[in-house]
XYZ file of C-alpha atoms in Angstrom:
776
model
C 13.370 9.948 -13.540
C 12.366 8.561 -10.154
C 15.961 8.776 -8.973
C 16.042 12.466 -9.908
C 12.679 13.071 -8.311
C 13.731 11.505 -5.020
C 17.045 13.391 -5.113
C 15.330 16.741 -5.570
C 12.834 15.873 -2.864
C 15.634 15.171 -0.398
C 17.769 18.163 -1.423
C 15.127 20.862 -1.490
C 12.470 20.402 1.148
C 10.955 23.877 0.592
C 9.445 22.875 -2.714
C 6.423 20.646 -3.251
C 6.806 17.271 -4.910
C 8.234 17.294 -8.436
C 6.484 15.646 -11.310
C 7.806 14.133 -14.484
C 5.699 12.355 -17.040
C 6.259 9.840 -19.720
C 6.000 9.926 -23.433
C 3.648 8.301 -25.841
C 4.681 8.188 -29.480
C 1.147 7.336 -30.582
C -0.106 10.903 -30.246
C -2.333 11.636 -33.306
C -0.509 13.760 -35.875
C -3.672 15.678 -36.721
C -3.971 17.156 -33.241
C -2.332 20.563 -33.173
C -2.329 22.084 -29.695
C -2.347 25.845 -29.524
C -1.029 27.572 -26.387
C -4.591 28.157 -25.198
C -5.351 24.437 -25.362
C -2.147 23.652 -23.499
C -3.035 26.191 -20.828
C -6.501 24.760 -20.353
C -5.385 21.131 -20.283
C -2.467 21.695 -17.948
C -3.890 24.360 -15.665
C -7.331 22.885 -15.167
C -6.515 19.195 -15.218
C -2.859 18.455 -14.536
C -2.379 21.064 -11.844
C -5.742 20.189 -10.260
C -5.289 16.422 -10.508
C -8.047 15.874 -13.043
C -6.064 14.764 -16.092
C -7.479 11.463 -17.348
C -5.228 11.242 -20.424
C -1.832 12.698 -19.481
C -0.192 11.228 -22.572
C -2.218 13.605 -24.722
C -0.491 16.542 -23.005
C 2.903 15.466 -21.699
C 5.857 13.658 -23.199
C 7.010 13.649 -26.827
C 4.627 13.952 -29.762
C 4.667 14.619 -33.475
C 2.841 17.757 -34.598
C 2.876 17.837 -38.392
C 6.531 18.379 -39.350
C 7.540 19.220 -35.802
C 8.429 17.205 -32.692
C 7.225 18.657 -29.406
C 8.048 17.748 -25.795
C 6.099 18.825 -22.736
C 6.833 18.052 -19.125
C 5.738 19.204 -15.687
C 8.615 19.889 -13.260
C 7.831 21.928 -10.195
C 10.628 23.768 -8.443
C 12.863 23.689 -11.541
C 14.338 26.866 -13.048
C 15.480 25.392 -16.348
C 14.905 22.203 -18.343
C 16.416 20.876 -21.562
C 15.743 17.945 -23.866
C 18.857 15.814 -24.503
C 18.942 13.723 -27.696
C 20.380 10.402 -26.526
C 21.613 9.541 -30.015
C 23.422 12.767 -30.873
C 23.885 14.352 -27.461
C 22.286 17.542 -28.833
C 20.764 19.840 -26.197
C 17.401 21.550 -26.821
C 16.380 24.279 -24.422
C 12.757 24.155 -23.235
C 10.493 27.148 -22.737
C 8.822 27.542 -19.369
C 5.172 28.171 -20.264
C 3.711 28.240 -16.779
C 5.174 29.417 -13.504
C 4.190 26.155 -11.810
C 6.534 24.197 -14.052
C 5.114 23.496 -17.530
C 8.090 23.220 -19.918
C 7.719 23.030 -23.683
C 10.035 22.419 -26.642
C 9.190 22.422 -30.334
C 11.594 21.361 -33.061
C 12.479 23.752 -35.857
C 11.259 21.339 -38.510
C 14.591 19.621 -39.173
C 13.754 16.777 -36.766
C 11.284 14.588 -38.637
C 10.884 11.632 -36.231
C 10.658 11.053 -32.496
C 13.961 10.184 -30.852
C 15.049 8.729 -27.511
C 15.778 11.477 -25.058
C 16.596 12.462 -21.498
C 15.451 15.464 -19.535
C 18.131 17.722 -18.076
C 16.821 19.881 -15.242
C 18.249 22.513 -12.931
C 16.414 22.694 -9.595
C 16.546 25.874 -7.519
C 20.064 26.213 -6.154
C 20.995 22.621 -6.967
C 23.291 20.925 -9.513
C 22.032 19.888 -12.926
C 20.617 16.370 -13.182
C 19.750 14.151 -16.161
C 17.004 11.557 -15.950
C 14.563 9.489 -17.978
C 11.142 10.863 -18.821
C 8.676 8.110 -18.007
C 6.558 9.020 -21.026
C 9.338 7.990 -23.341
C 8.039 4.439 -23.131
C 5.171 2.669 -24.913
C 2.339 0.825 -23.107
C 3.481 -2.255 -21.206
C 0.313 -4.296 -21.844
C -0.708 -5.368 -25.326
C -4.143 -4.911 -26.801
C -4.422 -8.699 -27.062
C -3.803 -9.142 -23.314
C -6.449 -6.529 -22.580
C -8.845 -8.433 -24.831
C -8.125 -11.746 -23.073
C -8.743 -10.148 -19.683
C -12.059 -8.718 -20.847
C -13.003 -12.226 -22.017
C -11.918 -13.733 -18.703
C -9.292 -15.867 -20.461
C -5.971 -14.291 -19.467
C -4.617 -17.037 -17.236
C -1.552 -14.984 -16.345
C -3.173 -11.589 -15.920
C -1.289 -11.328 -12.615
C 1.862 -11.062 -14.735
C 0.461 -7.914 -16.377
C -1.581 -6.190 -13.657
C 0.002 -5.106 -10.398
C 3.565 -3.866 -9.941
C 6.481 -5.635 -11.636
C 10.163 -4.886 -12.018
C 11.215 -4.898 -15.665
C 13.473 -3.296 -18.269
C 12.218 -1.435 -21.344
C 14.702 -0.397 -24.023
C 17.470 -1.209 -21.562
C 16.008 1.055 -18.873
C 15.212 -0.605 -15.557
C 12.196 0.366 -13.490
C 8.734 -0.837 -12.537
C 5.542 -1.110 -14.490
C 2.199 -0.719 -12.753
C -1.268 -1.539 -14.018
C -4.696 -1.651 -12.419
C -8.234 -2.435 -13.568
C -10.560 0.470 -12.716
C -13.036 1.090 -15.568
C -15.228 3.383 -13.465
C -12.432 5.827 -12.620
C -11.977 9.129 -14.447
C -8.340 9.410 -13.349
C -5.894 6.976 -11.734
C -2.500 7.967 -10.313
C 0.315 6.018 -8.765
C 1.174 7.400 -5.320
C 3.714 6.549 -2.659
C 6.534 7.973 -0.587
C 8.295 8.903 -3.826
C 5.635 11.585 -4.453
C 4.624 12.268 -0.862
C 1.331 10.529 -1.684
C 0.206 13.369 -3.973
C -2.100 12.083 -6.698
C -1.429 14.979 -9.053
C 1.837 13.285 -9.904
C 2.156 10.214 -12.084
C -1.357 9.917 -13.517
C -1.632 6.671 -15.430
C -2.520 5.889 -19.027
C -5.955 4.373 -19.824
C -5.712 1.524 -22.324
C -8.669 1.926 -24.646
C -11.975 0.591 -23.346
C -10.384 -2.200 -21.275
C -10.639 -0.275 -18.003
C -6.932 -0.898 -17.412
C -4.607 1.975 -16.442
C -0.829 1.602 -16.606
C 2.477 3.424 -16.264
C 6.171 2.547 -16.426
C 8.346 4.172 -13.773
C 11.986 4.234 -14.904
C 14.550 4.177 -12.130
C 12.188 2.916 -9.431
C 13.993 0.269 -7.422
C 14.515 -0.986 -3.896
C 11.338 -1.280 -1.871
C 8.536 0.953 -0.704
C 4.797 1.350 -0.215
C 2.408 2.445 -2.934
C -1.291 2.744 -3.677
C -3.516 3.932 -6.466
C -5.345 7.225 -6.142
C -8.592 7.043 -8.087
C -11.058 9.767 -8.961
C -14.492 8.258 -9.504
C -17.184 9.476 -11.847
C -18.515 11.862 -9.190
C -15.107 13.419 -8.579
C -14.501 11.706 -5.251
C -10.865 10.816 -4.530
C -10.103 7.367 -3.116
C -6.902 5.566 -2.148
C -6.759 1.850 -2.977
C -4.257 -0.914 -2.430
C -3.217 -2.899 -5.478
C -5.450 -5.997 -5.827
C -2.605 -7.813 -7.622
C 0.216 -6.844 -5.247
C 2.596 -9.527 -3.991
C 3.061 -7.884 -0.599
C 1.275 -5.430 1.710
C 1.902 -3.306 4.748
C 0.071 -4.236 7.894
C -2.504 -2.070 9.695
C -3.266 0.763 9.760
C -1.963 1.770 6.308
C -2.446 -1.470 4.318
C -0.389 -0.072 1.446
C 0.873 -2.364 -1.279
C 4.616 -2.940 -1.296
C 7.081 -3.190 -4.122
C 10.277 -4.989 -3.288
C 12.822 -6.698 -5.457
C 13.616 -10.079 -3.937
C 16.171 -12.593 -5.055
C 14.804 -15.462 -7.110
C 14.125 -18.462 -4.908
C 15.969 -21.564 -6.114
C 13.549 -24.448 -5.690
C 14.958 -27.776 -4.539
C 11.755 -29.832 -4.503
C 12.110 -31.427 -7.951
C 11.696 -34.938 -6.590
C 8.457 -34.019 -4.828
C 7.037 -32.206 -7.856
C 7.831 -35.102 -10.190
C 6.249 -37.575 -7.769
C 3.188 -35.334 -7.477
C 2.687 -35.281 -11.243
C 2.455 -39.073 -11.328
C 0.079 -39.532 -8.404
C -3.693 -39.832 -8.274
C -4.677 -38.282 -4.926
C -7.900 -40.221 -4.428
C -5.907 -43.496 -4.637
C -3.397 -42.633 -1.911
C -3.459 -42.341 1.856
C -3.836 -38.702 2.856
C -3.536 -37.496 6.435
C -3.767 -33.724 6.750
C -2.639 -31.606 9.682
C -4.682 -28.393 9.664
C -2.715 -25.515 11.130
C -2.933 -21.816 11.893
C 0.624 -20.557 11.519
C 0.182 -17.710 13.992
C -0.790 -19.877 16.931
C 0.747 -23.304 16.386
C 3.807 -22.283 18.351
C 4.939 -18.890 19.617
C 8.142 -17.485 21.089
C 7.276 -16.353 24.614
C 10.777 -15.039 25.237
C 10.333 -12.502 22.424
C 7.007 -10.949 23.288
C 5.042 -14.105 22.516
C 5.544 -13.533 18.792
C 4.471 -16.153 16.248
C 7.061 -18.210 14.427
C 8.303 -16.977 11.065
C 7.784 -18.952 7.869
C 11.343 -20.270 8.131
C 10.980 -21.249 11.791
C 7.649 -22.916 11.124
C 9.110 -24.760 8.133
C 11.736 -26.709 10.048
C 9.719 -27.338 13.187
C 6.596 -28.319 11.285
C 8.488 -30.598 8.871
C 10.075 -32.443 11.780
C 6.820 -32.693 13.727
C 4.678 -33.900 10.828
C 7.291 -36.444 9.775
C 7.360 -37.861 13.294
C 3.574 -37.823 13.595
C 2.902 -39.334 10.172
C 0.977 -36.445 8.629
C 1.820 -36.237 4.931
C 0.067 -32.903 4.250
C -0.409 -29.664 6.097
C -3.401 -27.464 5.412
C -2.832 -23.807 6.210
C -5.647 -21.616 7.395
C -5.712 -18.707 4.917
C -2.377 -16.980 4.513
C -3.452 -14.695 1.662
C -3.003 -11.212 3.120
C -5.842 -10.072 5.376
C -6.340 -7.011 7.595
C -8.271 -8.355 10.605
C -6.400 -10.848 12.776
C -9.617 -12.125 14.306
C -10.874 -13.344 10.929
C -8.098 -16.026 10.959
C -7.468 -15.064 7.334
C -10.972 -15.730 6.025
C -11.493 -12.055 5.123
C -8.914 -11.843 2.376
C -7.802 -8.595 0.743
C -4.541 -9.725 -0.888
C -5.354 -12.677 -3.124
C -1.833 -12.915 -4.574
C 0.245 -12.201 -1.465
C 1.282 -14.388 1.471
C 0.756 -12.443 4.660
C 3.801 -10.524 5.900
C 3.001 -11.430 9.499
C 5.473 -14.295 9.214
C 7.875 -13.051 6.544
C 8.203 -12.123 2.885
C 7.136 -13.996 -0.252
C 10.495 -15.734 -0.591
C 10.255 -16.847 3.020
C 6.970 -18.571 2.248
C 8.528 -20.246 -0.794
C 11.249 -21.519 1.499
C 8.555 -22.823 3.873
C 6.923 -24.847 1.090
C 10.294 -26.015 -0.224
C 11.390 -27.379 3.152
C 8.131 -29.260 3.652
C 8.281 -30.738 0.164
C 11.821 -31.959 0.720
C 10.552 -33.639 3.889
C 7.831 -35.435 1.938
C 4.986 -33.219 3.156
C 2.523 -31.459 0.857
C 1.043 -28.015 1.445
C -2.641 -27.236 0.978
C -3.879 -23.660 1.041
C -7.227 -22.651 2.502
C -8.494 -20.356 -0.266
C -11.476 -17.998 0.000
C -13.066 -17.046 -3.356
C -16.520 -16.920 -1.774
C -16.489 -13.417 -0.280
C -14.301 -10.464 0.688
C -14.414 -7.759 3.380
C -15.838 -4.264 3.046
C -12.588 -2.490 3.913
C -12.460 0.621 1.724
C -8.739 0.356 1.024
C -9.280 -2.934 -0.809
C -11.792 -4.360 -3.299
C -15.082 -2.942 -2.023
C -16.413 -0.382 -4.550
C -12.902 -0.275 -5.890
C -13.314 2.433 -8.530
C -16.395 4.055 -7.017
C -18.624 1.393 -8.544
C -19.480 -2.162 -7.514
C -16.621 -3.576 -9.545
C -15.844 -6.908 -7.911
C -19.198 -7.321 -6.168
C -22.843 -7.186 -7.220
C -24.563 -3.812 -6.933
C -27.734 -5.354 -5.486
C -27.154 -6.345 -1.859
C -29.500 -9.313 -2.358
C -26.756 -10.770 -4.528
C -23.651 -8.931 -3.403
C -23.617 -9.051 0.382
C -23.370 -11.642 3.156
C -25.151 -9.711 5.885
C -24.437 -12.320 8.554
C -20.704 -12.223 7.838
C -20.539 -8.523 7.033
C -18.757 -9.272 3.750
C -19.350 -8.900 0.026
C -19.937 -11.571 -2.616
C -17.914 -11.756 -5.801
C -19.758 -11.156 -9.056
C -18.924 -14.447 -10.766
C -20.811 -13.370 -13.874
C -18.233 -10.699 -14.684
C -15.408 -12.000 -16.838
C -12.700 -9.886 -15.261
C -13.703 -10.942 -11.725
C -13.582 -14.622 -12.637
C -10.231 -14.014 -14.289
C -8.949 -12.293 -11.131
C -9.866 -15.292 -8.963
C -8.593 -17.895 -11.413
C -5.291 -16.045 -11.745
C -5.028 -15.995 -7.953
C -5.335 -19.783 -7.764
C -2.912 -20.360 -10.624
C -0.348 -17.977 -9.146
C -0.236 -19.952 -5.878
C 0.275 -23.186 -7.777
C 2.907 -21.764 -10.100
C 4.805 -19.307 -7.916
C 4.602 -21.115 -4.565
C 4.292 -24.810 -5.568
C 1.109 -25.220 -3.530
C -0.249 -28.782 -3.768
C -3.944 -28.028 -3.563
C -6.747 -25.900 -2.210
C -9.439 -26.298 0.349
C -12.131 -23.947 -1.006
C -13.971 -22.252 1.827
C -17.740 -21.801 2.094
C -18.694 -23.465 -1.189
C -22.318 -23.652 -0.036
C -22.473 -19.858 0.110
C -21.295 -19.730 -3.491
C -23.598 -22.258 -5.107
C -26.835 -21.212 -3.362
C -28.346 -17.785 -3.956
C -30.461 -18.080 -0.799
C -27.600 -19.110 1.491
C -28.346 -17.683 4.972
C -31.047 -15.461 3.464
C -34.736 -15.204 4.237
C -37.491 -14.925 1.667
C -37.249 -11.624 -0.197
C -33.533 -11.255 0.558
C -32.313 -13.083 -2.535
C -32.904 -13.068 -6.279
C -33.769 -16.369 -8.017
C -31.824 -17.472 -11.088
C -33.303 -17.225 -14.574
C -34.993 -20.599 -14.037
C -36.593 -19.413 -10.813
C -34.320 -21.616 -8.701
C -31.777 -20.946 -5.988
C -28.646 -22.304 -7.656
C -26.014 -19.733 -8.558
C -25.168 -20.917 -12.071
C -22.428 -18.321 -12.498
C -20.631 -19.485 -9.343
C -21.050 -23.114 -10.348
C -19.536 -22.398 -13.768
C -16.663 -20.593 -12.066
C -15.947 -23.573 -9.805
C -15.985 -25.903 -12.782
C -13.546 -23.692 -14.658
C -11.357 -23.431 -11.572
C -11.161 -27.204 -11.236
C -10.589 -27.813 -14.933
C -7.753 -25.307 -15.192
C -5.925 -26.213 -11.989
C -5.940 -29.935 -12.776
C -5.034 -29.483 -16.416
C -2.112 -27.154 -15.783
C -0.868 -28.764 -12.557
C -1.405 -32.544 -12.588
C -1.359 -34.173 -9.177
C -2.755 -31.258 -7.170
C -6.136 -31.720 -5.535
C -9.021 -29.496 -4.528
C -11.297 -29.865 -1.516
C -14.777 -28.415 -1.126
C -16.028 -27.288 2.250
C -19.694 -27.753 1.486
C -22.317 -28.384 4.130
C -25.287 -29.498 2.009
C -26.002 -32.459 -0.224
C -25.416 -30.619 -3.491
C -24.895 -33.495 -5.922
C -21.741 -34.574 -7.748
C -19.353 -32.057 -6.277
C -16.485 -34.507 -6.674
C -17.500 -35.918 -10.041
C -15.475 -34.839 -13.105
C -16.838 -31.858 -14.990
C -17.146 -33.863 -18.210
C -19.355 -36.302 -16.281
C -21.712 -33.590 -15.075
C -19.893 -32.790 -11.830
C -18.196 -29.732 -10.354
C -14.721 -31.267 -10.523
C -13.471 -31.196 -6.926
C -11.299 -34.100 -5.835
C -12.698 -34.284 -2.321
C -15.440 -32.934 -0.134
C -15.380 -32.589 3.631
C -17.833 -35.096 5.072
C -19.692 -32.624 7.241
C -22.476 -35.124 7.962
C -20.017 -37.638 9.394
C -18.349 -34.943 11.470
C -21.568 -33.611 13.020
C -22.955 -37.097 13.709
C -19.692 -38.366 15.194
C -19.263 -35.368 17.501
C -22.904 -35.510 18.571
C -22.489 -39.190 19.402
C -19.225 -38.859 21.311
C -20.535 -35.831 23.222
C -23.378 -37.985 24.517
C -23.079 -39.712 27.894
C -22.053 -43.335 27.503
C -25.234 -44.749 29.016
C -27.342 -42.843 26.461
C -25.346 -43.792 23.375
C -27.424 -46.875 22.603
C -30.232 -44.504 21.587
C -28.107 -42.678 18.991
C -26.154 -45.608 17.585
C -27.495 -44.810 14.125
C -25.435 -41.617 13.985
C -22.362 -43.798 13.461
C -23.866 -46.076 10.808
C -25.989 -43.621 8.821
C -23.017 -42.156 6.976
C -22.469 -45.469 5.170
C -25.727 -44.848 3.284
C -24.073 -41.998 1.343
C -20.406 -42.901 1.826
C -19.744 -43.533 -1.867
C -21.797 -40.684 -3.323
C -18.714 -38.418 -3.198
C -14.983 -38.648 -2.510
C -14.901 -37.706 1.166
C -12.408 -36.358 3.669
C -13.192 -36.935 7.336
C -12.389 -33.644 9.020
C -12.272 -32.543 12.632
C -11.389 -28.973 11.790
C -10.841 -25.603 13.418
C -14.572 -24.872 13.157
C -15.239 -27.533 15.800
C -13.021 -26.013 18.497
C -14.114 -22.349 18.486
C -17.084 -20.097 19.285
C -17.904 -21.788 22.561
C -17.869 -25.342 21.201
C -14.868 -26.205 23.424
C -11.971 -28.410 22.412
C -12.413 -31.997 21.257
C -11.091 -33.314 24.560
C -13.302 -31.163 26.749
C -16.390 -32.189 24.756
C -16.012 -35.779 25.882
C -18.669 -36.409 28.570
C -16.634 -37.116 31.684
C -15.250 -35.243 34.656
C -11.943 -37.110 34.525
C -9.202 -36.174 32.096
C -8.105 -39.798 31.785
C -11.548 -40.944 30.734
C -11.924 -37.989 28.359
C -8.657 -38.972 26.695
C -9.832 -42.580 26.544
C -13.009 -41.540 24.735
C -11.118 -39.275 22.344
C -8.696 -42.080 21.474
C -11.644 -44.294 20.584
C -13.066 -41.528 18.372
C -9.752 -41.127 16.557
C -9.474 -44.896 16.118
C -12.931 -44.958 14.536
C -12.057 -41.980 12.325
C -8.731 -43.334 11.066
C -10.228 -46.726 10.143
C -13.378 -45.373 8.500
C -13.276 -44.874 4.695
C -12.094 -41.410 3.665
C -8.987 -39.260 3.879
C -8.200 -37.604 7.218
C -7.938 -34.003 8.436
C -7.259 -33.010 12.040
C -6.849 -29.491 13.385
C -3.727 -28.778 15.399
C -3.945 -29.472 19.102
C -6.466 -32.237 18.685
C -3.652 -34.762 18.333
C -2.536 -34.272 21.941
C -5.800 -33.265 23.564
C -5.589 -29.479 23.733
C -7.960 -28.740 26.604
C -8.689 -25.049 26.073
C -10.674 -23.850 23.098
C -8.436 -22.627 20.277
C -7.581 -18.916 20.244
C -5.814 -17.383 17.268
C -3.467 -15.170 19.320
C -2.246 -17.824 21.737
C 0.044 -20.796 21.311
C -1.175 -24.330 21.726
C -0.624 -25.729 25.215
C 2.416 -27.850 24.414
C 3.248 -28.241 28.092
C 0.365 -30.723 28.335
C 2.600 -33.305 26.673
C 4.340 -33.710 30.015
C 1.224 -35.580 31.162
C 0.599 -39.182 30.099
C -2.997 -38.637 29.018
C -1.944 -35.991 26.481
C 1.364 -37.548 25.471
C -0.351 -40.903 25.071
C -3.004 -39.382 22.842
C -0.273 -37.908 20.653
C 1.413 -41.326 20.367
C -1.942 -42.853 19.441
C -2.362 -40.455 16.513
C 1.234 -41.130 15.461
C 0.656 -44.880 15.407
C -2.681 -44.574 13.631
C -0.977 -42.544 10.904
C 1.837 -45.069 10.568
C -0.633 -47.927 10.366
C -2.653 -46.015 7.770
C 0.305 -45.144 5.522
C 1.861 -48.558 6.027
C -1.117 -50.106 4.269
C -1.515 -48.108 1.043
C -4.511 -50.184 0.021
C -6.504 -48.391 2.735
C -6.237 -45.202 0.669
C -6.568 -46.962 -2.674
C -9.940 -48.477 -1.778
C -11.299 -45.521 0.227
C -13.911 -44.798 -2.418
C -14.719 -48.378 -3.381
C -17.567 -50.277 -1.673
C -15.411 -53.396 -1.859
C -12.976 -51.729 0.542
C -15.420 -51.859 3.469
C -17.513 -54.637 4.975
C -19.788 -54.540 7.975
C -19.470 -57.381 10.452
C -22.086 -56.088 12.863
C -23.414 -52.524 12.622
C -26.468 -53.185 14.773
C -25.248 -53.884 18.319
C -26.624 -50.618 19.685
C -27.295 -52.113 23.125
C -23.584 -52.723 23.655
C -22.522 -49.591 21.701
C -20.148 -51.766 19.675
C -19.285 -51.411 15.984
C -17.352 -54.048 14.053
C -16.231 -53.870 10.445
C -13.496 -54.872 8.019
C -11.348 -52.692 5.815
C -10.262 -54.633 2.755
C -7.807 -54.458 -0.105
C -7.583 -56.552 -3.259
C -7.360 -59.932 -1.463
C -7.590 -61.587 1.957
C -4.000 -60.654 2.795
C -5.048 -57.005 2.755
C -7.582 -56.871 5.546
C -7.895 -55.336 9.003
C -10.597 -55.958 11.567
C -11.854 -52.941 13.528
C -13.706 -53.370 16.817
C -15.044 -50.264 18.564
C -16.532 -50.393 22.053
C -17.962 -46.965 22.814
C -19.582 -47.921 26.106
C -18.202 -47.446 29.607
C -18.271 -51.202 30.203
C -15.642 -53.731 29.212
C -16.971 -56.611 27.131
C -15.531 -60.034 27.940
C -15.826 -62.960 25.523
C -17.355 -60.717 22.926
C -17.715 -62.853 19.808
C -17.053 -61.428 16.348
C -17.239 -63.187 13.002
C -14.125 -63.181 10.796
C -13.756 -64.160 7.141
C -10.759 -66.502 7.332
C -9.072 -69.092 9.502
C -5.908 -68.114 11.312
C -4.217 -65.964 13.905
C -5.484 -62.405 14.251
C -2.889 -60.114 15.737
C -3.851 -57.085 17.820
C -2.004 -54.377 15.875
C -3.303 -51.364 17.792
C -5.316 -51.034 20.965
C -6.337 -47.579 22.206
C -6.315 -48.896 25.780
C -2.600 -49.611 25.630
C -0.600 -48.279 28.559
C 1.705 -46.363 26.200
C -1.338 -44.342 25.156
C -2.473 -43.632 28.709
C -4.878 -46.571 28.912
C -5.202 -49.476 31.364
C -3.367 -52.020 29.245
C -6.374 -54.279 28.807
C -6.617 -56.347 25.648
C -6.180 -59.752 24.097
C -2.599 -60.704 24.884
C -1.376 -59.670 21.457
C -3.308 -62.099 19.259
C -6.273 -64.462 18.994
C -6.883 -67.705 17.114
C -10.053 -67.920 15.106
C -12.556 -70.622 16.064
C -14.796 -72.648 13.788
C -17.874 -71.119 15.371
C -20.101 -69.413 12.781
C -20.954 -65.848 13.745
C -22.183 -62.724 11.980
C -22.832 -64.777 8.816
C -19.177 -65.914 8.770
C -17.751 -69.395 9.262
C -15.057 -68.329 11.733
C -15.117 -66.088 14.773
C -13.010 -64.599 17.525
C -13.728 -64.250 21.212
C -12.318 -60.920 22.351
C -12.106 -58.720 25.397
C -13.157 -55.162 24.555
C -11.877 -52.523 26.978
C -14.279 -49.666 27.738
C -14.136 -46.688 25.373
C -11.738 -48.430 23.031
C -10.886 -49.097 19.430
C -8.987 -52.291 18.633
C -7.448 -53.030 15.249
C -6.515 -56.618 14.371
C -4.779 -58.051 11.355
C -4.460 -61.652 10.287
C -1.079 -63.309 9.942
C -0.387 -63.736 6.237
C -0.582 -67.145 4.598
C 3.184 -67.354 4.328
C 3.360 -67.269 8.089
C 4.784 -63.806 8.411
C 3.119 -61.124 10.422
C 1.751 -58.259 8.328
C 3.734 -55.049 8.220
C 3.990 -53.478 11.639
C 2.783 -49.974 12.314
C 6.170 -49.030 13.679
């Protein structure tokens, strides 16, 4: 039918768009339509775009002993019904000059039959085509029930647009949830965006509208035209679409892509066996649009495919075993960096199509690198083409702005108490794991979800039924999210970006927790950056900022993150925040910070550019300053991160004991006058042990004595002041023998030279006389 419609549209431009409707066998046999009823229904509703139940008027129906067919074909002089079984031709009567055609059997035909429509447009050849109303509903009553209960885990397989075949006829089925609409139509180029054509079928009380479009193929934009309860007409993108146009139209796109053949079986099998909190995890946080750009081609960003190969090579060399993507779910406003999502099931087309993103993930997996998606179920923008007041009512959001709006962000809050909304978000997460092999999620702005008074003054929020500020519905949603994702996809992990001390975020749900695997350690991040932004001669007064975090270190499973949030909005880059006027000294300080970070308990996350000392603050529409690597200070910093990663992954026990108090031991946390921290990271025995010595002052410390637990040679494995890193090359000549001088409550000690602004990592020679595994 669509093929005929498009053909007529191209052949006869003087006529308005043609309309053909489908058939619904379930028309009640007791309903006998007289011509006056037909006239009223068609003239006042179909022709005026107000028909909420087109299947009650158009298509094939049984009327007592008769079979009747009605269709609406504008610009057609004659139409016939063709019996597909017998080939018999039944002429239709034109009942209205605008194109209402009607046929009634003579009583000999007792049952509905498969048929085609045969139409003769003005001055054009005869064409045969499928009537879309020849097909039954494409969504079962049971699936509608599950969605209403919030339990349809694969509702994204039913709602949205999907290529399929029904009774051997290929086309596309479309479905959308809009319970507040009085009429929903599918519109696109194929109907010149006229909502009077292709009104959809409501499925009972579910609020779901659907239609099957036989013959629709290729690719093209589409939207839903909705008439709300007040008669206002609105155009909406498909919330479940897999692809969207960019600004200004933001239409959903249907496109038949080839099936991607995954080649990451080895990675996926390995993932299923792993326990993330027992492994070393070093995450490279990246914004795909600004990591690298092609200046020779208008400074465009790299495509998914280009990013895949370059990023896989870079991360492998640098020792990052995961990348975390700033949101790539489709979004309209570039300046939001993706955090104002409108397409929760679609990778943004800025860098390619859905299959291109699958290829991106596949390449990284085959290089041994996982992919984490920054996912935003906490809020959504007010753009009227998307979710906001989708069907004329507050469908996805709360009606009361005290619950449904983030005024500071200018966004809306999901109504987590509505089953269908929870189901929508859960299906989004599951689709990324299933369709794109994503390895985990970093969930944005969890604090804004779990607190009703988040960024709100008194009187601007509504307490829960206990009178408190916890959002129980959001908390239940997060629990369900974590339960489902871990149950269905073993080995993935979830990360909470949560800035308060809400308890047990990373405890299992069955133990009273929320079920996340990790939480960003925001306290560590703020304290560390405050400390390192302080002039060296003042640091003795804020020494506690570095040691305080150990008081709560084992209350959650933490990730130490220096993220994108710390290099924007006037905060400057990490390098430029170091308190010095000399680039070399800034780099020296930053190397000492990274050394402290990589040896402190917790997984690691670093935003792109930090690894080589990006000097300018990050900007989403500009590439990182890769030319800085030509300078030793920046190239040396990059090598330092590389070697820290290799040291970290080369000692798996560092990750295994991240969350165990036995994996960390203070030697001296209290030398605030010298701004020196010393501690051990331990494994299961004395052979698994590194000594970390941090001198955060501007003065070198000669003959600085440090207690050690065992007798032997302690080798200097890494020294941030090494010349290869841009330092002065000061150190301890490669190794030191322990002395039988008790110190720091230990029987042995070392006398070391500590370069200014440095982190030194030492490791004892094993008992068998071999040197422990090298970082290189």
